[in-house]
């Protein structure tokens, strides 16, 4: 794990309220995440919806979700090879309202601004029975405008505007963007109870990280434990998962070995991170799911220098920069009762550094990060009023345990309204009040309004 500099405003404030992180929402009908081991799959419509709503939700699942292997393990049995392309995008308006100058300085701008958020495209390949490859990409305008801090002194702002010398004019200006690989994985399904996944996958953890995607969750704001990476959101490794059904009950599991939290694309040690998740669900009109997640792994970094050895020949000198071991545990609860939906998650993280191998603090020159314990939790309560409106409230508390971070501890109180125009289009709005402590003092306050128009395709 590396700390390359002071995060930009999207990462900064998202530690508590997630503004600037990926927008999140729910599909046409209020679902219970009955298989929180799967990727962004909106669940079937709840009882009482009209038949056309059920059909609309089915279509939405097909175009916005990872439908086959995760939704129904063992059912990837296409008679002909298939390539499915689907996805979602969102854009909106947002504004910060800082209550003090220190908070104002953390933001790129507090003024109202339009935002192009997510443009996610899925490439879903089913070549033969049982086999599947899934690649999810996010097209983004980043890193243009991103601030970088190397410690005390002025920040530098990334500029990706360049001359398009390949155009007929040879001198018009274009702005480069980027591609985020959200996941890239190969899967094989033996049956409902046993499936294997290898590659770069979302960590099977809790509700939020599994129900990834703008059309899938209720709140626009990402929980602090995800943005602060109390758990690795994604990992490279091997995962096995499955489920057992005994209506109205269902038990799901996932277990994995991975590189864990790494400073590079590779694991720098032979130690592998281990983790897993177990979920017990009750389906039906009064549905609920209880999940337990766990993770344990080591992480660190090293430096290499080109030096001359005793014989005067060039050689590489390798030294460790830092090393630590971490364990995390999480508990989550989902409840769906008619139009009411409740989502609750709690996360605990324990981090211990090796003696003499503590990580240097970016914000406090000469200081090193201590051993620390982190606690996070959030609660969402939403109620679906008819077919088109869903108001909700959101409360969150987080304590990073470091006392020298940009945002270390604090709470968020928020409310929002989701408007469902069609199975493919939604308008998400949310306002939050945040109080937080950080390296420069305590009791910083911030208001934040955000909105996203979401389209699935």
Coordinates of C-alpha atoms in Angstrom, one line a residue, residues 46-309:
X46 CA -40.6 -7.7 -4.8
X47 CA -44.1 -9.1 -4.4
X48 CA -47.0 -6.9 -5.2
X49 CA -45.4 -5.2 -8.3
X50 CA -47.4 -5.4 -11.5
X51 CA -46.4 -7.9 -14.2
X52 CA -45.0 -5.2 -16.4
X53 CA -42.7 -4.1 -13.5
X54 CA -41.4 -7.6 -13.2
X55 CA -40.6 -7.7 -16.9
X56 CA -39.0 -4.3 -16.8
X57 CA -36.8 -5.4 -13.9
X58 CA -35.8 -8.5 -15.8
X59 CA -34.8 -6.4 -18.8
X60 CA -32.8 -4.0 -16.5
X61 CA -31.0 -7.0 -15.0
X62 CA -30.0 -8.2 -18.4
X63 CA -28.5 -4.8 -19.5
X64 CA -26.9 -3.6 -16.3
X65 CA -25.9 -6.6 -14.3
X66 CA -23.5 -9.5 -14.2
X67 CA -26.4 -11.9 -15.0
X68 CA -25.3 -15.4 -15.7
X69 CA -22.8 -17.1 -13.5
X70 CA -23.3 -15.0 -10.4
X71 CA -27.1 -14.6 -10.7
X72 CA -27.6 -18.4 -11.4
X73 CA -24.4 -20.4 -10.9
X74 CA -24.3 -23.4 -13.3
X75 CA -26.6 -21.8 -15.9
X76 CA -23.9 -20.5 -18.2
X77 CA -24.9 -23.1 -20.8
X78 CA -25.1 -21.3 -24.1
X79 CA -25.5 -23.5 -27.2
X80 CA -23.8 -20.8 -29.2
X81 CA -20.9 -18.6 -28.2
X82 CA -22.1 -15.2 -27.1
X83 CA -20.6 -11.7 -26.6
X84 CA -22.8 -9.4 -24.6
X85 CA -22.0 -5.7 -24.3
X86 CA -24.0 -3.6 -21.7
X87 CA -23.3 -0.9 -19.2
X88 CA -24.4 2.4 -17.6
X89 CA -23.5 6.0 -17.5
X90 CA -24.3 9.0 -15.3
X91 CA -23.9 12.8 -15.1
X92 CA -25.2 15.5 -12.8
X93 CA -24.7 18.6 -10.8
X94 CA -23.1 19.0 -7.4
X95 CA -22.0 21.7 -4.9
X96 CA -20.0 21.8 -1.7
X97 CA -20.8 24.2 1.2
X98 CA -17.7 24.4 3.4
X99 CA -18.2 25.9 6.9
X100 CA -14.5 27.0 7.4
X101 CA -11.5 28.0 5.4
X102 CA -9.5 24.8 6.2
X103 CA -12.3 22.7 4.7
X104 CA -12.6 25.0 1.7
X105 CA -8.9 24.5 1.0
X106 CA -9.4 20.7 0.7
X107 CA -11.7 21.1 -2.2
X108 CA -11.0 21.7 -5.9
X109 CA -13.9 24.1 -5.8
X110 CA -17.0 24.5 -3.6
X111 CA -18.9 26.1 -6.4
X112 CA -21.7 24.4 -8.3
X113 CA -20.4 22.3 -11.1
X114 CA -21.7 19.8 -13.6
X115 CA -20.0 16.4 -13.4
X116 CA -19.5 13.6 -15.9
X117 CA -19.4 10.6 -13.6
X118 CA -19.3 7.0 -14.6
X119 CA -19.3 5.5 -18.1
X120 CA -19.0 1.8 -17.5
X121 CA -19.0 -0.8 -20.2
X122 CA -19.1 -4.6 -19.7
X123 CA -17.8 -7.1 -22.1
X124 CA -19.3 -10.5 -21.2
X125 CA -18.1 -13.5 -23.2
X126 CA -19.7 -17.0 -23.0
X127 CA -17.7 -19.1 -25.5
X128 CA -18.8 -22.6 -24.4
X129 CA -20.9 -24.3 -21.7
X130 CA -19.8 -23.4 -18.2
X131 CA -17.0 -20.9 -19.2
X132 CA -17.2 -17.2 -19.0
X133 CA -15.0 -14.1 -19.2
X134 CA -16.1 -10.7 -17.9
X135 CA -14.3 -7.4 -18.3
X136 CA -15.7 -4.2 -16.9
X137 CA -14.2 -0.9 -17.8
X138 CA -14.9 2.6 -16.8
X139 CA -14.1 5.4 -19.2
X140 CA -13.1 8.6 -17.4
X141 CA -11.9 12.1 -18.0
X142 CA -9.4 11.7 -15.2
X143 CA -6.6 12.4 -14.4
X144 CA -7.0 15.9 -15.9
X145 CA -7.2 18.5 -13.2
X146 CA -6.0 16.2 -10.4
X147 CA -3.9 17.9 -7.7
X148 CA -0.7 16.1 -6.5
X149 CA 1.1 16.9 -3.3
X150 CA 4.7 15.8 -2.5
X151 CA 4.7 17.2 1.0
X152 CA 5.0 20.8 2.1
X153 CA 4.9 23.4 -0.7
X154 CA 2.8 24.1 -3.8
X155 CA 0.7 21.4 -5.4
X156 CA 0.9 20.5 -9.1
X157 CA -2.2 20.0 -11.2
X158 CA -2.3 17.4 -13.9
X159 CA -2.9 18.7 -17.4
X160 CA -3.8 16.2 -20.1
X161 CA -4.5 18.7 -22.9
X162 CA -2.3 18.1 -25.9
X163 CA -2.0 19.0 -29.5
X164 CA -3.6 16.5 -31.8
X165 CA -0.8 16.3 -34.3
X166 CA -2.5 13.4 -36.2
X167 CA -5.5 15.5 -37.2
X168 CA -5.6 17.2 -40.6
X169 CA -5.1 20.6 -39.0
X170 CA -2.2 19.3 -36.9
X171 CA -2.7 21.9 -34.1
X172 CA -6.2 21.4 -32.5
X173 CA -6.2 20.6 -28.8
X174 CA -7.7 17.4 -27.4
X175 CA -8.0 16.3 -23.8
X176 CA -6.8 12.8 -22.9
X177 CA -8.9 10.7 -20.6
X178 CA -8.3 7.3 -19.0
X179 CA -9.6 3.8 -18.7
X180 CA -10.2 2.2 -15.3
X181 CA -10.2 -1.6 -15.3
X182 CA -13.0 -2.3 -12.7
X183 CA -12.6 -6.1 -13.1
X184 CA -11.1 -8.7 -15.5
X185 CA -12.0 -12.3 -14.6
X186 CA -12.4 -15.8 -16.0
X187 CA -15.0 -18.1 -14.5
X188 CA -16.0 -21.7 -14.6
X189 CA -19.3 -23.0 -13.1
X190 CA -19.5 -26.7 -12.0
X191 CA -23.0 -26.2 -10.4
X192 CA -24.8 -24.0 -8.0
X193 CA -22.6 -25.0 -5.1
X194 CA -19.2 -24.7 -6.7
X195 CA -17.9 -22.0 -9.1
X196 CA -14.3 -20.8 -9.7
X197 CA -13.2 -17.4 -10.5
X198 CA -9.6 -16.2 -11.3
X199 CA -8.2 -12.8 -12.3
X200 CA -8.9 -9.3 -11.0
X201 CA -12.2 -9.3 -9.1
X202 CA -14.3 -7.3 -6.6
X203 CA -13.6 -8.4 -3.1
X204 CA -16.7 -10.4 -1.9
X205 CA -17.4 -8.1 1.1
X206 CA -20.6 -6.7 2.5
X207 CA -23.4 -5.1 0.5
X208 CA -21.9 -2.0 -1.1
X209 CA -18.7 -3.5 -2.6
X210 CA -20.6 -6.4 -4.2
X211 CA -23.6 -4.4 -5.5
X212 CA -21.3 -2.2 -7.4
X213 CA -22.7 0.1 -10.1
X214 CA -24.8 3.2 -10.4
X215 CA -28.2 1.5 -11.1
X216 CA -27.8 -0.9 -8.2
X217 CA -27.6 0.8 -4.8
X218 CA -29.7 3.4 -3.0
X219 CA -27.3 6.2 -2.0
X220 CA -25.1 8.2 -4.2
X221 CA -22.5 8.5 -1.5
X222 CA -19.9 5.8 -1.0
X223 CA -19.2 4.6 2.5
X224 CA -15.9 5.8 4.1
X225 CA -14.5 2.3 4.6
X226 CA -14.5 1.7 0.9
X227 CA -13.0 5.1 -0.2
X228 CA -10.4 4.9 2.6
X229 CA -9.8 1.3 1.6
X230 CA -10.3 -0.2 5.0
X231 CA -10.7 -3.3 2.8
X232 CA -9.2 -3.7 -0.7
X233 CA -12.0 -3.1 -3.1
X234 CA -10.5 -5.4 -5.7
X235 CA -7.9 -8.1 -5.6
X236 CA -6.0 -10.4 -8.0
X237 CA -6.2 -14.1 -7.2
X238 CA -8.4 -17.2 -7.0
X239 CA -12.0 -17.3 -5.7
X240 CA -14.4 -20.1 -5.2
X241 CA -18.1 -19.4 -4.5
X242 CA -21.5 -20.9 -4.5
X243 CA -24.9 -21.3 -2.8
X244 CA -27.3 -23.8 -1.4
X245 CA -31.1 -23.3 -1.7
X246 CA -33.7 -24.7 0.7
X247 CA -36.7 -22.4 0.1
X248 CA -37.4 -20.0 1.6
X249 CA -33.7 -20.0 2.8
X250 CA -30.5 -19.6 0.9
X251 CA -26.9 -19.9 2.1
X252 CA -24.1 -18.4 0.0
X253 CA -20.4 -18.5 0.5
X254 CA -17.1 -17.2 -1.1
X255 CA -13.5 -17.9 -0.2
X256 CA -10.4 -16.6 -1.9
X257 CA -6.6 -16.4 -1.9
X258 CA -5.0 -13.3 -3.4
X259 CA -2.1 -11.0 -3.6
X260 CA -4.0 -8.8 -1.2
X261 CA -3.2 -5.1 -0.8
X262 CA -0.1 -4.5 -3.0
X263 CA 2.1 -1.6 -4.0
X264 CA 2.5 -2.9 -7.5
X265 CA 0.7 -5.3 -9.8
X266 CA 2.6 -8.2 -8.1
X267 CA 2.8 -9.6 -4.6
X268 CA 6.2 -8.8 -3.1
X269 CA 6.1 -11.7 -0.7
X270 CA 5.1 -15.3 -0.7
X271 CA 2.4 -14.6 1.9
X272 CA -1.0 -14.6 0.3
X273 CA -4.1 -12.8 1.6
X274 CA -7.0 -15.0 2.7
X275 CA -10.6 -14.0 3.0
X276 CA -14.2 -15.1 2.7
X277 CA -17.8 -14.3 3.1
X278 CA -20.9 -16.2 4.3
X279 CA -24.5 -15.0 3.8
X280 CA -27.8 -16.4 5.1
X281 CA -30.9 -15.1 3.3
X282 CA -34.6 -15.6 3.6
X283 CA -36.5 -14.9 0.4
X284 CA -40.1 -13.8 0.0
X285 CA -42.3 -10.8 0.7
X286 CA -40.5 -10.2 4.0
X287 CA -37.0 -10.8 3.0
X288 CA -33.7 -10.3 4.8
X289 CA -30.0 -11.3 4.5
X290 CA -27.3 -11.4 7.1
X291 CA -23.6 -11.5 6.0
X292 CA -20.2 -12.0 7.6
X293 CA -17.0 -11.0 5.9
X294 CA -13.3 -11.5 6.9
X295 CA -9.9 -10.7 5.5
X296 CA -6.3 -11.2 6.6
X297 CA -3.1 -10.3 4.7
X298 CA 0.3 -8.7 4.7
X299 CA 1.4 -5.7 2.7
X300 CA 4.5 -3.6 2.1
X301 CA 6.8 -1.9 -0.3
X302 CA 10.4 -1.9 -1.2
X303 CA 12.9 0.4 -3.0
X304 CA 15.6 -0.5 -5.5
X305 CA 18.8 1.5 -6.1
X306 CA 21.5 1.1 -8.7
X307 CA 24.9 1.1 -6.8
X308 CA 28.4 0.0 -7.3
X309 CA 29.5 -3.2 -5.4

